[in-house]
């Protein structure tokens, strides 16, 4: 089923409210005194949320889930896009200002034409409705003598090139715009430029990099402090502070082809400052007015925009002349010193026909959601309408607010790819351990709004993956990791790993396809991926070998028996073979040696047989066993894993010598397998450090660089385990006193979780996982943790009807409510990939929410 792409309204609504500043002394903070809770409240009314806050000298700048907010002592500029309702915040804003003793002087509401007017919520479907909403907000607050509503048609009768201005002011003089503004709004952007700069298959916290690489800095003055955000899977916002002059630049980009839009606004205290700033930026522009045009032009060229509309306040009359003279399509001067001009390259047909057809369903969903917040809407019936409705409500609301949270990204849901574009899912955290609970709580509340309070979800921290890759490079610089897909096959994780330089260990056609797709996401074609995949499955059905050969996606595979050797040679004669030998770490959590790996005598015989069969023997592989993490008394000594690696590498060298010398094989690959520890931490611990030290030493001895052997490994758990936190919800409970060993009756509660042993907690059975967990209350901000004074005896059941399905047998828990979270860290390895929907309980559909922690 192909769904129409959801579209995003990029065109912003802009509200600027100024207050009489006579009441303010020079250094007064005025509106800046509003506490964060009031700001959050206002943004909630406007249907967006603060993602980040930068305190400038003269004002505060906030990046919002939909555009930006700037708070000066006597002025507030709120600019929001999407389906926001910023005018809904106006009455409360005026009330807050009143409480601070501030009197409104002017309210300006301006906007360009919406790209998708029919998708706007009331009153934003018509400018008259917007105007009367402001009138209504003002009526009891302040008598404004001056009111004007005007629309500038920037390009003939085109209704997509309009600039709307509403002004209500104490008097004519107060209606003159405060400061000077240049706004450039562009649609129909160059898809290639957008894709290269603002679309992300995987989020890696690269907002800074994006700002530097996308060329924006050359196109317009961005200021000396830049607060930029990249949204996942796509999108970009930035606030730039011209701190010395008390002005800002703000830029917002919606890069999706179906609705591409970008805006750049520069706002400073006076026309003189603006002219100087722009002129300094385009030093070689002819005259001062031309600098305005030069900026607009460089923006247009940068984005390859087909349609550009520019509005400027300040020295507007002169501007209008400059625009007209320079061949822009139209230039109009409105009252209150606003000049607007447009450059419309070609007809813009909103590519929206399909989404338009969904408008009634979306609106209905929106209204339902407003009137019955707890109604069982959406989600479960899976119909197209419902999904569109869910999408609509998510698009209008996706956001989270927490001081610690830097950004929230629009993105993905993994439900078989069906809801792919719809669910908000990426958050950039400043520090991983501290803030996960806040994110979980926010997401849970967001779910609540969507009536999916019974869903588990994963937080996947790609920052952990990046840092572990750095550590890998540091400790094993010669060894290329080929991540074992079976450990966690999330496509976003795989794409991130490719980008970090990883290859893959795939063991089946399905995993091979995942590896190829991950490569494709990063611009690596299937042929080039050949070099980055090992088929490390020692027993491949014939059909796998056929698939391997016909796709040409992988030519390197392992064997450890005569049978497999013959299968490979007969089905895929040219494939490159790695002889897997047995090497066990006795302390590994999951032993593999009883099943895989040739014993030494077998290995020598297999070399001989391979020679006889004319096989292409490329090298040796092994796997010491998964999940080793022993605690040696002597911290200088070898770990048991290190001993296994030492033995295996030395043995491999013997086989290389015989294979090369006696049989003339071109052996040039050593695959040291997986078995590297995961854990709860972003950075690998002592076990990893000590094990890799031993590996480095053995490699230097037995496989020095001049041997020309390519060194690879197959880590799974190492990258995935710490990267995921699993948030499950309380879906049921029963209190029943229980008798302690000493015979005394004590209170006890059995809670049922949204997932259990058949789902992601299959790791308890198959991976011998020892779970750790903590409680996150959703209904209130109670301190988390299980050490609440009144913790009682408790047990955590899974959701299926099997008595075996008990996740935690015997624990102490504070009193929990339905919907509260039990959060399990280190759940990234061998969890989702092994789960099933036994009993029809759909646990494999758990969302992945991508976060990216920063290391600093
Ligand atoms: C599962 C597996 C891995 C990954 O092991 P980890 O212990 O998670 O690193 C690597 N190689 C092979 C052949 C596997 O089967």
mmCIF file of N, CA, C and O in Angstrom, residues 533-540 545 548 554-581 606-607 609-622 655-656 659 665-671 710 712 714:
data_model
loop_
_atom_site.group_PDB
_atom_site.id
_atom_site.type_symbol
_atom_site.label_atom_id
_atom_site.label_comp_id
_atom_site.label_asym_id
_atom_site.label_seq_id
_atom_site.Cartn_x
_atom_site.Cartn_y
_atom_site.Cartn_z
ATOM 1 N N UNK A 533 30.819 -7.106 2.882
ATOM 2 C CA UNK A 533 29.915 -8.094 3.473
ATOM 3 C C UNK A 533 30.607 -9.437 3.564
ATOM 4 O O UNK A 533 31.279 -9.865 2.626
ATOM 5 N N UNK A 534 30.440 -10.101 4.712
ATOM 6 C CA UNK A 534 30.864 -11.490 4.830
ATOM 7 C C UNK A 534 29.626 -12.305 5.198
ATOM 8 O O UNK A 534 28.805 -11.874 6.010
ATOM 9 N N UNK A 535 29.489 -13.434 4.522
ATOM 10 C CA UNK A 535 28.356 -14.321 4.778
ATOM 11 C C UNK A 535 28.840 -15.328 5.807
ATOM 12 O O UNK A 535 29.258 -16.429 5.477
ATOM 13 N N UNK A 536 28.795 -14.929 7.077
ATOM 14 C CA UNK A 536 29.450 -15.732 8.107
ATOM 15 C C UNK A 536 28.501 -16.773 8.696
ATOM 16 O O UNK A 536 28.242 -16.797 9.887
ATOM 17 N N UNK A 537 27.986 -17.587 7.796
ATOM 18 C CA UNK A 537 27.091 -18.649 8.217
ATOM 19 C C UNK A 537 27.693 -19.948 7.704
ATOM 20 O O UNK A 537 27.805 -20.146 6.502
ATOM 21 N N UNK A 538 28.074 -20.807 8.632
ATOM 22 C CA UNK A 538 28.805 -22.021 8.249
ATOM 23 C C UNK A 538 27.906 -23.097 7.674
ATOM 24 O O UNK A 538 28.380 -24.156 7.280
ATOM 25 N N UNK A 539 26.615 -22.882 7.674
ATOM 26 C CA UNK A 539 25.722 -23.849 7.042
ATOM 27 C C UNK A 539 24.655 -23.115 6.260
ATOM 28 O O UNK A 539 23.661 -22.651 6.813
ATOM 29 N N UNK A 540 24.919 -22.988 4.981
ATOM 30 C CA UNK A 540 23.999 -22.250 4.117
ATOM 31 C C UNK A 540 23.172 -23.215 3.279
ATOM 32 O O UNK A 540 23.740 -24.073 2.593
ATOM 33 N N UNK A 545 23.134 -19.997 -1.217
ATOM 34 C CA UNK A 545 24.327 -19.887 -2.072
ATOM 35 C C UNK A 545 23.949 -19.366 -3.454
ATOM 36 O O UNK A 545 24.659 -18.536 -4.028
ATOM 37 N N UNK A 548 23.243 -15.709 -3.118
ATOM 38 C CA UNK A 548 24.513 -15.005 -2.943
ATOM 39 C C UNK A 548 25.191 -14.777 -4.292
ATOM 40 O O UNK A 548 25.654 -13.689 -4.600
ATOM 41 N N UNK A 554 27.718 -10.648 -2.434
ATOM 42 C CA UNK A 554 28.716 -11.083 -1.466
ATOM 43 C C UNK A 554 29.423 -12.301 -2.015
ATOM 44 O O UNK A 554 28.793 -13.198 -2.569
ATOM 45 N N UNK A 555 30.733 -12.333 -1.873
ATOM 46 C CA UNK A 555 31.463 -13.485 -2.397
ATOM 47 C C UNK A 555 32.323 -14.125 -1.325
ATOM 48 O O UNK A 555 33.097 -15.022 -1.598
ATOM 49 N N UNK A 556 32.205 -13.643 -0.109
ATOM 50 C CA UNK A 556 33.060 -14.143 0.979
ATOM 51 C C UNK A 556 32.194 -14.863 1.997
ATOM 52 O O UNK A 556 31.242 -14.296 2.538
ATOM 53 N N UNK A 557 32.507 -16.151 2.241
ATOM 54 C CA UNK A 557 31.670 -16.876 3.197
ATOM 55 C C UNK A 557 32.505 -17.875 3.993
ATOM 56 O O UNK A 557 33.665 -18.139 3.657
ATOM 57 N N UNK A 558 31.915 -18.384 5.050
ATOM 58 C CA UNK A 558 32.649 -19.274 5.951
ATOM 59 C C UNK A 558 32.178 -20.722 5.809
ATOM 60 O O UNK A 558 31.055 -20.973 5.379
ATOM 61 N N UNK A 559 33.024 -21.654 6.200
ATOM 62 C CA UNK A 559 32.664 -23.076 6.256
ATOM 63 C C UNK A 559 33.484 -23.727 7.355
ATOM 64 O O UNK A 559 34.561 -23.227 7.711
ATOM 65 N N UNK A 560 32.979 -24.827 7.884
ATOM 66 C CA UNK A 560 33.766 -25.548 8.882
ATOM 67 C C UNK A 560 33.597 -27.059 8.754
ATOM 68 O O UNK A 560 33.917 -27.810 9.658
ATOM 69 N N UNK A 561 33.054 -27.467 7.589
ATOM 70 C CA UNK A 561 32.869 -28.900 7.390
ATOM 71 C C UNK A 561 33.088 -29.235 5.920
ATOM 72 O O UNK A 561 32.982 -28.368 5.043
ATOM 73 N N UNK A 562 33.332 -30.489 5.685
ATOM 74 C CA UNK A 562 33.532 -30.965 4.327
ATOM 75 C C UNK A 562 32.254 -30.793 3.517
ATOM 76 O O UNK A 562 32.276 -30.405 2.346
ATOM 77 N N UNK A 563 31.127 -31.054 4.166
ATOM 78 C CA UNK A 563 29.839 -30.928 3.483
ATOM 79 C C UNK A 563 29.632 -29.515 2.950
ATOM 80 O O UNK A 563 29.285 -29.296 1.793
ATOM 81 N N UNK A 564 29.884 -28.524 3.834
ATOM 82 C CA UNK A 564 29.668 -27.135 3.436
ATOM 83 C C UNK A 564 30.665 -26.727 2.344
ATOM 84 O O UNK A 564 30.317 -26.001 1.419
ATOM 85 N N UNK A 565 31.877 -27.209 2.486
ATOM 86 C CA UNK A 565 32.902 -26.901 1.495
ATOM 87 C C UNK A 565 32.446 -27.365 0.112
ATOM 88 O O UNK A 565 32.514 -26.627 -0.882
ATOM 89 N N UNK A 566 31.923 -28.583 0.050
ATOM 90 C CA UNK A 566 31.474 -29.123 -1.237
ATOM 91 C C UNK A 566 30.256 -28.364 -1.780
ATOM 92 O O UNK A 566 30.159 -28.107 -2.980
ATOM 93 N N UNK A 567 29.337 -28.027 -0.880
ATOM 94 C CA UNK A 567 28.170 -27.229 -1.308
ATOM 95 C C UNK A 567 28.624 -25.919 -1.942
ATOM 96 O O UNK A 567 28.152 -25.521 -3.021
ATOM 97 N N UNK A 568 29.523 -25.250 -1.252
ATOM 98 C CA UNK A 568 29.978 -23.940 -1.750
ATOM 99 C C UNK A 568 30.661 -24.094 -3.112
ATOM 100 O O UNK A 568 30.390 -23.330 -4.039
ATOM 101 N N UNK A 569 31.542 -25.078 -3.204
ATOM 102 C CA UNK A 569 32.298 -25.244 -4.451
ATOM 103 C C UNK A 569 31.364 -25.610 -5.601
ATOM 104 O O UNK A 569 31.516 -25.130 -6.722
ATOM 105 N N UNK A 570 30.346 -26.427 -5.303
ATOM 106 C CA UNK A 570 29.467 -26.834 -6.403
ATOM 107 C C UNK A 570 28.503 -25.720 -6.813
ATOM 108 O O UNK A 570 28.235 -25.523 -7.988
ATOM 109 N N UNK A 571 27.984 -24.975 -5.848
ATOM 110 C CA UNK A 571 26.989 -23.953 -6.183
ATOM 111 C C UNK A 571 27.606 -22.631 -6.616
ATOM 112 O O UNK A 571 27.038 -21.866 -7.376
ATOM 113 N N UNK A 572 28.746 -22.294 -6.019
ATOM 114 C CA UNK A 572 29.320 -20.969 -6.237
ATOM 115 C C UNK A 572 30.839 -21.144 -6.285
ATOM 116 O O UNK A 572 31.543 -20.742 -5.357
ATOM 117 N N UNK A 573 31.329 -21.740 -7.366
ATOM 118 C CA UNK A 573 32.735 -22.168 -7.416
ATOM 119 C C UNK A 573 33.734 -21.050 -7.131
ATOM 120 O O UNK A 573 34.791 -21.301 -6.575
ATOM 121 N N UNK A 574 33.398 -19.824 -7.531
ATOM 122 C CA UNK A 574 34.406 -18.774 -7.375
ATOM 123 C C UNK A 574 34.347 -18.085 -6.015
ATOM 124 O O UNK A 574 35.118 -17.174 -5.746
ATOM 125 N N UNK A 575 33.418 -18.496 -5.153
ATOM 126 C CA UNK A 575 33.298 -17.746 -3.890
ATOM 127 C C UNK A 575 34.559 -17.933 -3.049
ATOM 128 O O UNK A 575 35.259 -18.936 -3.137
ATOM 129 N N UNK A 576 34.851 -16.910 -2.266
ATOM 130 C CA UNK A 576 36.061 -16.912 -1.446
ATOM 131 C C UNK A 576 35.709 -17.486 -0.081
ATOM 132 O O UNK A 576 34.781 -16.999 0.575
ATOM 133 N N UNK A 577 36.456 -18.471 0.339
ATOM 134 C CA UNK A 577 36.074 -19.214 1.538
ATOM 135 C C UNK A 577 36.971 -18.913 2.733
ATOM 136 O O UNK A 577 38.198 -18.836 2.606
ATOM 137 N N UNK A 578 36.322 -18.747 3.864
ATOM 138 C CA UNK A 578 37.053 -18.602 5.118
ATOM 139 C C UNK A 578 36.821 -19.875 5.922
ATOM 140 O O UNK A 578 35.678 -20.272 6.135
ATOM 141 N N UNK A 579 37.893 -20.481 6.347
ATOM 142 C CA UNK A 579 37.785 -21.681 7.166
ATOM 143 C C UNK A 579 37.592 -21.266 8.624
ATOM 144 O O UNK A 579 38.461 -20.623 9.217
ATOM 145 N N UNK A 580 36.423 -21.609 9.164
ATOM 146 C CA UNK A 580 36.170 -21.212 10.553
ATOM 147 C C UNK A 580 36.706 -22.271 11.495
ATOM 148 O O UNK A 580 36.370 -23.448 11.384
ATOM 149 N N UNK A 581 37.532 -21.792 12.419
ATOM 150 C CA UNK A 581 38.111 -22.726 13.390
ATOM 151 C C UNK A 581 37.508 -22.467 14.766
ATOM 152 O O UNK A 581 36.951 -21.406 15.037
ATOM 153 N N UNK A 606 40.659 -30.095 6.121
ATOM 154 C CA UNK A 606 39.816 -29.263 5.247
ATOM 155 C C UNK A 606 40.658 -28.452 4.261
ATOM 156 O O UNK A 606 40.251 -28.228 3.121
ATOM 157 N N UNK A 607 41.840 -28.036 4.721
ATOM 158 C CA UNK A 607 42.734 -27.320 3.796
ATOM 159 C C UNK A 607 43.080 -28.213 2.616
ATOM 160 O O UNK A 607 43.021 -27.796 1.454
ATOM 161 N N UNK A 609 41.449 -30.807 1.527
ATOM 162 C CA UNK A 609 40.283 -31.080 0.693
ATOM 163 C C UNK A 609 39.950 -29.883 -0.206
ATOM 164 O O UNK A 609 39.604 -30.040 -1.384
ATOM 165 N N UNK A 610 40.076 -28.712 0.384
ATOM 166 C CA UNK A 610 39.809 -27.491 -0.392
ATOM 167 C C UNK A 610 40.750 -27.423 -1.591
ATOM 168 O O UNK A 610 40.357 -27.058 -2.704
ATOM 169 N N UNK A 611 41.989 -27.791 -1.318
ATOM 170 C CA UNK A 611 42.975 -27.804 -2.409
ATOM 171 C C UNK A 611 42.555 -28.788 -3.494
ATOM 172 O O UNK A 611 42.564 -28.470 -4.701
ATOM 173 N N UNK A 612 42.167 -29.990 -3.056
ATOM 174 C CA UNK A 612 41.772 -31.031 -4.000
ATOM 175 C C UNK A 612 40.567 -30.601 -4.847
ATOM 176 O O UNK A 612 40.461 -30.927 -6.019
ATOM 177 N N UNK A 613 39.652 -29.850 -4.213
ATOM 178 C CA UNK A 613 38.431 -29.423 -4.919
ATOM 179 C C UNK A 613 38.650 -28.164 -5.768
ATOM 180 O O UNK A 613 37.744 -27.709 -6.467
ATOM 181 N N UNK A 614 39.817 -27.590 -5.655
ATOM 182 C CA UNK A 614 40.078 -26.354 -6.403
ATOM 183 C C UNK A 614 39.328 -25.165 -5.828
ATOM 184 O O UNK A 614 38.983 -24.217 -6.537
ATOM 185 N N UNK A 615 39.063 -25.224 -4.511
ATOM 186 C CA UNK A 615 38.321 -24.123 -3.882
ATOM 187 C C UNK A 615 39.195 -22.878 -3.771
ATOM 188 O O UNK A 615 40.424 -22.967 -3.788
ATOM 189 N N UNK A 616 38.512 -21.765 -3.659
ATOM 190 C CA UNK A 616 39.195 -20.484 -3.522
ATOM 191 C C UNK A 616 39.292 -20.141 -2.035
ATOM 192 O O UNK A 616 38.454 -19.429 -1.481
ATOM 193 N N UNK A 617 40.296 -20.659 -1.384
ATOM 194 C CA UNK A 617 40.404 -20.453 0.063
ATOM 195 C C UNK A 617 41.043 -19.097 0.354
ATOM 196 O O UNK A 617 42.188 -18.849 -0.014
ATOM 197 N N UNK A 618 40.281 -18.234 1.008
ATOM 198 C CA UNK A 618 40.731 -16.849 1.166
ATOM 199 C C UNK A 618 41.286 -16.555 2.556
ATOM 200 O O UNK A 618 41.921 -15.526 2.765
ATOM 201 N N UNK A 619 41.003 -17.418 3.531
ATOM 202 C CA UNK A 619 41.518 -17.123 4.856
ATOM 203 C C UNK A 619 40.848 -17.931 5.947
ATOM 204 O O UNK A 619 40.284 -18.995 5.695
ATOM 205 N N UNK A 620 40.920 -17.391 7.149
ATOM 206 C CA UNK A 620 40.461 -18.098 8.338
ATOM 207 C C UNK A 620 39.536 -17.192 9.143
ATOM 208 O O UNK A 620 39.701 -15.965 9.153
ATOM 209 N N UNK A 621 38.540 -17.802 9.795
ATOM 210 C CA UNK A 621 37.687 -17.025 10.698
ATOM 211 C C UNK A 621 37.451 -17.814 11.972
ATOM 212 O O UNK A 621 37.729 -19.026 12.034
ATOM 213 N N UNK A 622 36.973 -17.132 12.982
ATOM 214 C CA UNK A 622 36.590 -17.803 14.229
ATOM 215 C C UNK A 622 35.665 -16.878 15.012
ATOM 216 O O UNK A 622 35.475 -15.710 14.647
ATOM 217 N N UNK A 655 47.678 -22.025 9.950
ATOM 218 C CA UNK A 655 46.888 -22.439 8.786
ATOM 219 C C UNK A 655 47.236 -21.600 7.555
ATOM 220 O O UNK A 655 47.275 -22.104 6.434
ATOM 221 N N UNK A 656 47.494 -20.306 7.777
ATOM 222 C CA UNK A 656 47.913 -19.445 6.666
ATOM 223 C C UNK A 656 49.217 -19.964 6.056
ATOM 224 O O UNK A 656 49.370 -20.039 4.838
ATOM 225 N N UNK A 659 48.538 -23.209 4.233
ATOM 226 C CA UNK A 659 47.688 -22.947 3.068
ATOM 227 C C UNK A 659 48.449 -22.229 1.964
ATOM 228 O O UNK A 659 48.327 -22.566 0.784
ATOM 229 N N UNK A 665 47.337 -21.385 -1.807
ATOM 230 C CA UNK A 665 46.128 -20.544 -1.728
ATOM 231 C C UNK A 665 46.506 -19.069 -1.615
ATOM 232 O O UNK A 665 47.520 -18.725 -1.009
ATOM 233 N N UNK A 666 45.662 -18.205 -2.192
ATOM 234 C CA UNK A 666 45.863 -16.765 -1.999
ATOM 235 C C UNK A 666 45.122 -16.363 -0.722
ATOM 236 O O UNK A 666 44.029 -15.829 -0.763
ATOM 237 N N UNK A 667 45.665 -16.694 0.396
ATOM 238 C CA UNK A 667 44.940 -16.386 1.647
ATOM 239 C C UNK A 667 45.242 -14.956 2.055
ATOM 240 O O UNK A 667 46.397 -14.610 2.299
ATOM 241 N N UNK A 668 44.201 -14.139 2.132
ATOM 242 C CA UNK A 668 44.450 -12.722 2.446
ATOM 243 C C UNK A 668 43.404 -12.088 3.358
ATOM 244 O O UNK A 668 43.306 -10.872 3.457
ATOM 245 N N UNK A 669 42.580 -12.931 4.009
ATOM 246 C CA UNK A 669 41.600 -12.377 4.954
ATOM 247 C C UNK A 669 41.667 -13.137 6.272
ATOM 248 O O UNK A 669 41.636 -14.369 6.292
ATOM 249 N N UNK A 670 41.767 -12.399 7.360
ATOM 250 C CA UNK A 670 41.588 -13.008 8.681
ATOM 251 C C UNK A 670 40.393 -12.341 9.331
ATOM 252 O O UNK A 670 40.335 -11.120 9.457
ATOM 253 N N UNK A 671 39.429 -13.181 9.722
ATOM 254 C CA UNK A 671 38.190 -12.673 10.319
ATOM 255 C C UNK A 671 38.169 -13.110 11.775
ATOM 256 O O UNK A 671 38.029 -14.300 12.070
ATOM 257 N N UNK A 710 44.056 -8.802 5.013
ATOM 258 C CA UNK A 710 42.999 -7.900 5.449
ATOM 259 C C UNK A 710 42.384 -8.433 6.742
ATOM 260 O O UNK A 710 42.009 -9.603 6.825
ATOM 261 N N UNK A 712 39.443 -8.391 9.469
ATOM 262 C CA UNK A 712 38.068 -7.958 9.741
ATOM 263 C C UNK A 712 37.568 -8.629 11.011
ATOM 264 O O UNK A 712 38.162 -9.589 11.501
ATOM 265 N N UNK A 714 33.603 -9.331 13.391
ATOM 266 C CA UNK A 714 32.148 -9.365 13.245
ATOM 267 C C UNK A 714 31.443 -8.973 14.539
ATOM 268 O O UNK A 714 30.654 -9.745 15.085
#
